[in-house]
PDB file of C-alpha atoms in Angstrom:
ATOM      1  CA  MET A   1    -106.540  78.042  29.346  1.00  0.00           C
ATOM      2  CA  LYS A   2    -105.694  78.136  25.735  1.00  0.00           C
ATOM      3  CA  PHE A   3    -102.615  78.028  23.844  1.00  0.00           C
ATOM      4  CA  CYS A   4    -101.060  77.205  20.490  1.00  0.00           C
ATOM      5  CA  TYR A   5     -98.111  75.848  19.033  1.00  0.00           C
ATOM      6  CA  GLU A   6     -96.490  76.199  15.501  1.00  0.00           C
ATOM      7  CA  ILE A   7     -95.300  72.660  14.294  1.00  0.00           C
ATOM      8  CA  LYS A   8     -92.668  72.855  11.457  1.00  0.00           C
ATOM      9  CA  GLY A   9     -93.034  69.827   8.946  1.00  0.00           C
ATOM     10  CA  GLY A  10     -89.807  67.821   8.281  1.00  0.00           C
ATOM     11  CA  ASP A  11     -87.994  69.414  11.569  1.00  0.00           C
ATOM     12  CA  PHE A  12     -87.422  66.152  13.801  1.00  0.00           C
ATOM     13  CA  SER A  13     -85.114  67.964  15.989  1.00  0.00           C
ATOM     14  CA  ALA A  14     -87.727  70.056  17.214  1.00  0.00           C
ATOM     15  CA  GLY A  15     -90.557  67.328  17.152  1.00  0.00           C
ATOM     16  CA  GLY A  16     -92.332  66.781  20.261  1.00  0.00           C
ATOM     17  CA  SER A  17     -91.638  70.070  21.693  1.00  0.00           C
ATOM     18  CA  ALA A  18     -95.135  71.302  21.638  1.00  0.00           C
ATOM     19  CA  SER A  19     -96.438  67.919  23.321  1.00  0.00           C
ATOM     20  CA  SER A  20     -93.732  68.207  26.017  1.00  0.00           C
ATOM     21  CA  GLN A  21     -94.670  71.861  26.793  1.00  0.00           C
ATOM     22  CA  VAL A  22     -98.209  70.781  27.257  1.00  0.00           C
ATOM     23  CA  LYS A  23     -97.175  68.027  29.334  1.00  0.00           C
ATOM     24  CA  LYS A  24     -95.250  70.263  31.521  1.00  0.00           C
ATOM     25  CA  THR A  25     -98.060  72.720  31.984  1.00  0.00           C
ATOM     26  CA  LEU A  26    -100.672  69.955  32.996  1.00  0.00           C
ATOM     27  CA  LYS A  27     -98.353  68.698  35.676  1.00  0.00           C
ATOM     28  CA  GLN A  28     -99.216  71.852  37.582  1.00  0.00           C
ATOM     29  CA  PHE A  29    -102.832  70.846  37.609  1.00  0.00           C
ATOM     30  CA  ASN A  30    -102.279  67.648  39.565  1.00  0.00           C
ATOM     31  CA  ILE A  31    -103.733  65.281  36.877  1.00  0.00           C
ATOM     32  CA  ALA A  32    -103.284  61.555  37.667  1.00  0.00           C
ATOM     33  CA  PRO A  33    -100.078  60.194  36.168  1.00  0.00           C
ATOM     34  CA  GLN A  34    -101.852  57.735  33.900  1.00  0.00           C
ATOM     35  CA  VAL A  35    -104.172  60.335  32.427  1.00  0.00           C
ATOM     36  CA  LEU A  36    -101.018  62.494  31.797  1.00  0.00           C
ATOM     37  CA  ARG A  37     -99.262  59.446  30.134  1.00  0.00           C
ATOM     38  CA  ARG A  38    -102.356  59.306  27.718  1.00  0.00           C
ATOM     39  CA  ILE A  39    -102.286  62.941  26.899  1.00  0.00           C
ATOM     40  CA  ALA A  40     -98.358  62.879  26.118  1.00  0.00           C
ATOM     41  CA  VAL A  41     -98.733  59.777  24.066  1.00  0.00           C
ATOM     42  CA  ALA A  42    -101.714  61.118  22.043  1.00  0.00           C
ATOM     43  CA  LEU A  43    -100.235  64.781  21.459  1.00  0.00           C
ATOM     44  CA  TYR A  44     -96.696  63.530  20.880  1.00  0.00           C
ATOM     45  CA  GLU A  45     -98.130  61.032  17.923  1.00  0.00           C
ATOM     46  CA  ALA A  46    -100.149  63.870  16.756  1.00  0.00           C
ATOM     47  CA  GLU A  47     -97.216  66.294  16.671  1.00  0.00           C
ATOM     48  CA  MET A  48     -95.017  64.010  15.112  1.00  0.00           C
ATOM     49  CA  ASN A  49     -97.517  62.997  12.239  1.00  0.00           C
ATOM     50  CA  VAL A  50     -97.458  66.736  11.281  1.00  0.00           C
ATOM     51  CA  VAL A  51     -93.578  66.701  11.490  1.00  0.00           C
ATOM     52  CA  ALA A  52     -93.620  63.430   9.272  1.00  0.00           C
ATOM     53  CA  HIS A  53     -96.250  63.941   6.979  1.00  0.00           C
ATOM     54  CA  ALA A  54     -97.019  67.748   6.636  1.00  0.00           C
ATOM     55  CA  TRP A  55     -95.336  71.092   5.586  1.00  0.00           C
ATOM     56  CA  ARG A  56     -96.526  72.794   8.708  1.00  0.00           C
ATOM     57  CA  GLY A  57     -99.107  72.736  11.205  1.00  0.00           C
ATOM     58  CA  SER A  58    -100.435  73.896  14.603  1.00  0.00           C
ATOM     59  CA  MET A  59    -101.425  72.422  17.891  1.00  0.00           C
ATOM     60  CA  CYS A  60    -104.056  74.334  19.911  1.00  0.00           C
ATOM     61  CA  VAL A  61    -104.649  73.162  23.262  1.00  0.00           C
ATOM     62  CA  ASP A  62    -107.621  74.072  25.565  1.00  0.00           C
ATOM     63  CA  ILE A  63    -107.432  73.115  29.131  1.00  0.00           C
ATOM     64  CA  ASN A  64    -110.840  72.789  31.192  1.00  0.00           C
ATOM     65  CA  ILE A  65    -111.524  71.912  34.684  1.00  0.00           C
ATOM     66  CA  ASP A  66    -112.245  68.211  33.830  1.00  0.00           C
ATOM     67  CA  HIS A  67    -111.069  67.617  30.277  1.00  0.00           C
ATOM     68  CA  LEU A  68    -108.393  68.721  27.417  1.00  0.00           C
ATOM     69  CA  ASN A  69    -109.571  69.763  24.175  1.00  0.00           C
ATOM     70  CA  VAL A  70    -106.768  69.762  21.341  1.00  0.00           C
ATOM     71  CA  VAL A  71    -106.988  70.820  17.764  1.00  0.00           C
ATOM     72  CA  ILE A  72    -104.074  69.773  15.563  1.00  0.00           C
ATOM     73  CA  GLU A  73    -104.196  71.183  12.103  1.00  0.00           C
ATOM     74  CA  ASP A  74    -101.819  70.919   9.140  1.00  0.00           C
ATOM     75  CA  GLU A  75    -101.359  71.772   5.473  1.00  0.00           C
ATOM     76  CA  GLY A  76     -99.831  68.880   3.571  1.00  0.00           C
ATOM     77  CA  PRO A  77    -100.660  66.166   1.380  1.00  0.00           C
ATOM     78  CA  GLY A  78    -103.844  65.052   3.664  1.00  0.00           C
ATOM     79  CA  ILE A  79    -104.938  61.578   3.701  1.00  0.00           C
ATOM     80  CA  GLU A  80    -106.771  59.913   1.050  1.00  0.00           C
ATOM     81  CA  ASP A  81    -108.115  56.971   2.971  1.00  0.00           C
ATOM     82  CA  ILE A  82    -108.903  57.761   6.859  1.00  0.00           C
ATOM     83  CA  GLU A  83    -110.355  54.246   7.446  1.00  0.00           C
ATOM     84  CA  ARG A  84    -107.007  52.684   6.024  1.00  0.00           C
ATOM     85  CA  ALA A  85    -104.695  55.335   8.062  1.00  0.00           C
ATOM     86  CA  MET A  86    -106.631  54.173  11.085  1.00  0.00           C
ATOM     87  CA  GLU A  87    -105.284  50.671  10.789  1.00  0.00           C
ATOM     88  CA  GLU A  88    -102.103  49.558  12.996  1.00  0.00           C
ATOM     89  CA  GLY A  89     -99.249  49.130  10.650  1.00  0.00           C
ATOM     90  CA  PHE A  90    -100.430  51.064   7.695  1.00  0.00           C
ATOM     91  CA  SER A  91     -98.326  54.187   6.914  1.00  0.00           C
ATOM     92  CA  THR A  92     -97.468  56.482   4.222  1.00  0.00           C
ATOM     93  CA  ALA A  93     -94.143  57.443   5.507  1.00  0.00           C
ATOM     94  CA  THR A  94     -91.284  58.069   3.515  1.00  0.00           C
ATOM     95  CA  GLU A  95     -88.078  55.544   3.533  1.00  0.00           C
ATOM     96  CA  GLU A  96     -86.057  58.436   4.964  1.00  0.00           C
ATOM     97  CA  VAL A  97     -88.844  58.960   7.951  1.00  0.00           C
ATOM     98  CA  ARG A  98     -88.970  55.201   8.682  1.00  0.00           C
ATOM     99  CA  GLN A  99     -85.108  55.270   9.001  1.00  0.00           C
ATOM    100  CA  MET A 100     -85.143  57.585  11.539  1.00  0.00           C
ATOM    101  CA  GLY A 101     -87.491  55.354  13.509  1.00  0.00           C
ATOM    102  CA  PHE A 102     -91.015  56.909  12.647  1.00  0.00           C
ATOM    103  CA  GLY A 103     -93.556  55.952  10.516  1.00  0.00           C
ATOM    104  CA  ALA A 104     -94.494  52.359  11.667  1.00  0.00           C
ATOM    105  CA  GLY A 105     -98.208  53.026  11.180  1.00  0.00           C
ATOM    106  CA  MET A 106     -99.196  53.412  14.855  1.00  0.00           C
ATOM    107  CA  GLY A 107     -99.603  57.117  15.227  1.00  0.00           C
ATOM    108  CA  LEU A 108    -103.166  57.263  14.478  1.00  0.00           C
ATOM    109  CA  PRO A 109    -104.314  54.261  16.310  1.00  0.00           C
ATOM    110  CA  ASN A 110    -102.393  55.207  19.428  1.00  0.00           C
ATOM    111  CA  ILE A 111    -103.925  58.514  19.360  1.00  0.00           C
ATOM    112  CA  ARG A 112    -107.278  56.865  19.224  1.00  0.00           C
ATOM    113  CA  LYS A 113    -106.537  54.689  21.931  1.00  0.00           C
ATOM    114  CA  ASN A 114    -105.212  57.255  24.241  1.00  0.00           C
ATOM    115  CA  SER A 115    -108.066  59.656  23.728  1.00  0.00           C
ATOM    116  CA  ASP A 116    -111.942  59.934  24.846  1.00  0.00           C
ATOM    117  CA  GLU A 117    -113.019  61.494  21.653  1.00  0.00           C
ATOM    118  CA  MET A 118    -111.178  61.908  18.406  1.00  0.00           C
ATOM    119  CA  LYS A 119    -112.478  63.433  15.158  1.00  0.00           C
ATOM    120  CA  LEU A 120    -110.103  63.219  12.050  1.00  0.00           C
ATOM    121  CA  THR A 121    -111.008  65.024   8.620  1.00  0.00           C
ATOM    122  CA  SER A 122    -108.719  65.328   5.797  1.00  0.00           C
ATOM    123  CA  THR A 123    -108.656  66.946   2.302  1.00  0.00           C
ATOM    124  CA  PRO A 124    -106.257  65.422   0.122  1.00  0.00           C
ATOM    125  CA  GLY A 125    -103.763  67.965  -1.170  1.00  0.00           C
ATOM    126  CA  ILE A 126    -104.846  70.792   1.424  1.00  0.00           C
ATOM    127  CA  GLY A 127    -104.278  69.174   4.643  1.00  0.00           C
ATOM    128  CA  THR A 128    -105.734  67.297   7.806  1.00  0.00           C
ATOM    129  CA  ARG A 129    -107.617  68.297  11.081  1.00  0.00           C
ATOM    130  CA  LEU A 130    -107.370  66.353  14.174  1.00  0.00           C
ATOM    131  CA  ALA A 131    -109.808  67.081  17.159  1.00  0.00           C
ATOM    132  CA  LEU A 132    -109.095  65.339  20.518  1.00  0.00           C
ATOM    133  CA  THR A 133    -110.870  65.209  23.880  1.00  0.00           C
ATOM    134  CA  ILE A 134    -109.196  63.596  26.863  1.00  0.00           C
ATOM    135  CA  ARG A 135    -111.037  63.537  30.258  1.00  0.00           C
ATOM    136  CA  PHE A 136    -109.068  63.992  33.489  1.00  0.00           C
TER     137      PHE A 136
END
């Protein structure tokens, strides 16, 4: 089962709606609550990264029998230093984003912690691609 959601950069009122829809769909498959929680955390963090840092993006989800593959792609400023961006507490979020309670620098580390596989690539000035696998 495959489906995709569009994500609008800067739209914090709609932020989290794609990850909520995925969680709602996965609940129908009787996935263990702790796995469902890992998926929800990883996808919410990834979606909010697009909202906070990019102009637009998408989340495409492929549900398989024993795992979930997700690709989040965005158009935006990209990530200059991926290794540094993976450090807890590092953030390039604007002051405005931080005042809304986002941009604490825990998004990518939380995604890594809650995924079984994670591949992050980025081209500065173009955008970022994040591929995740989470096993049930």
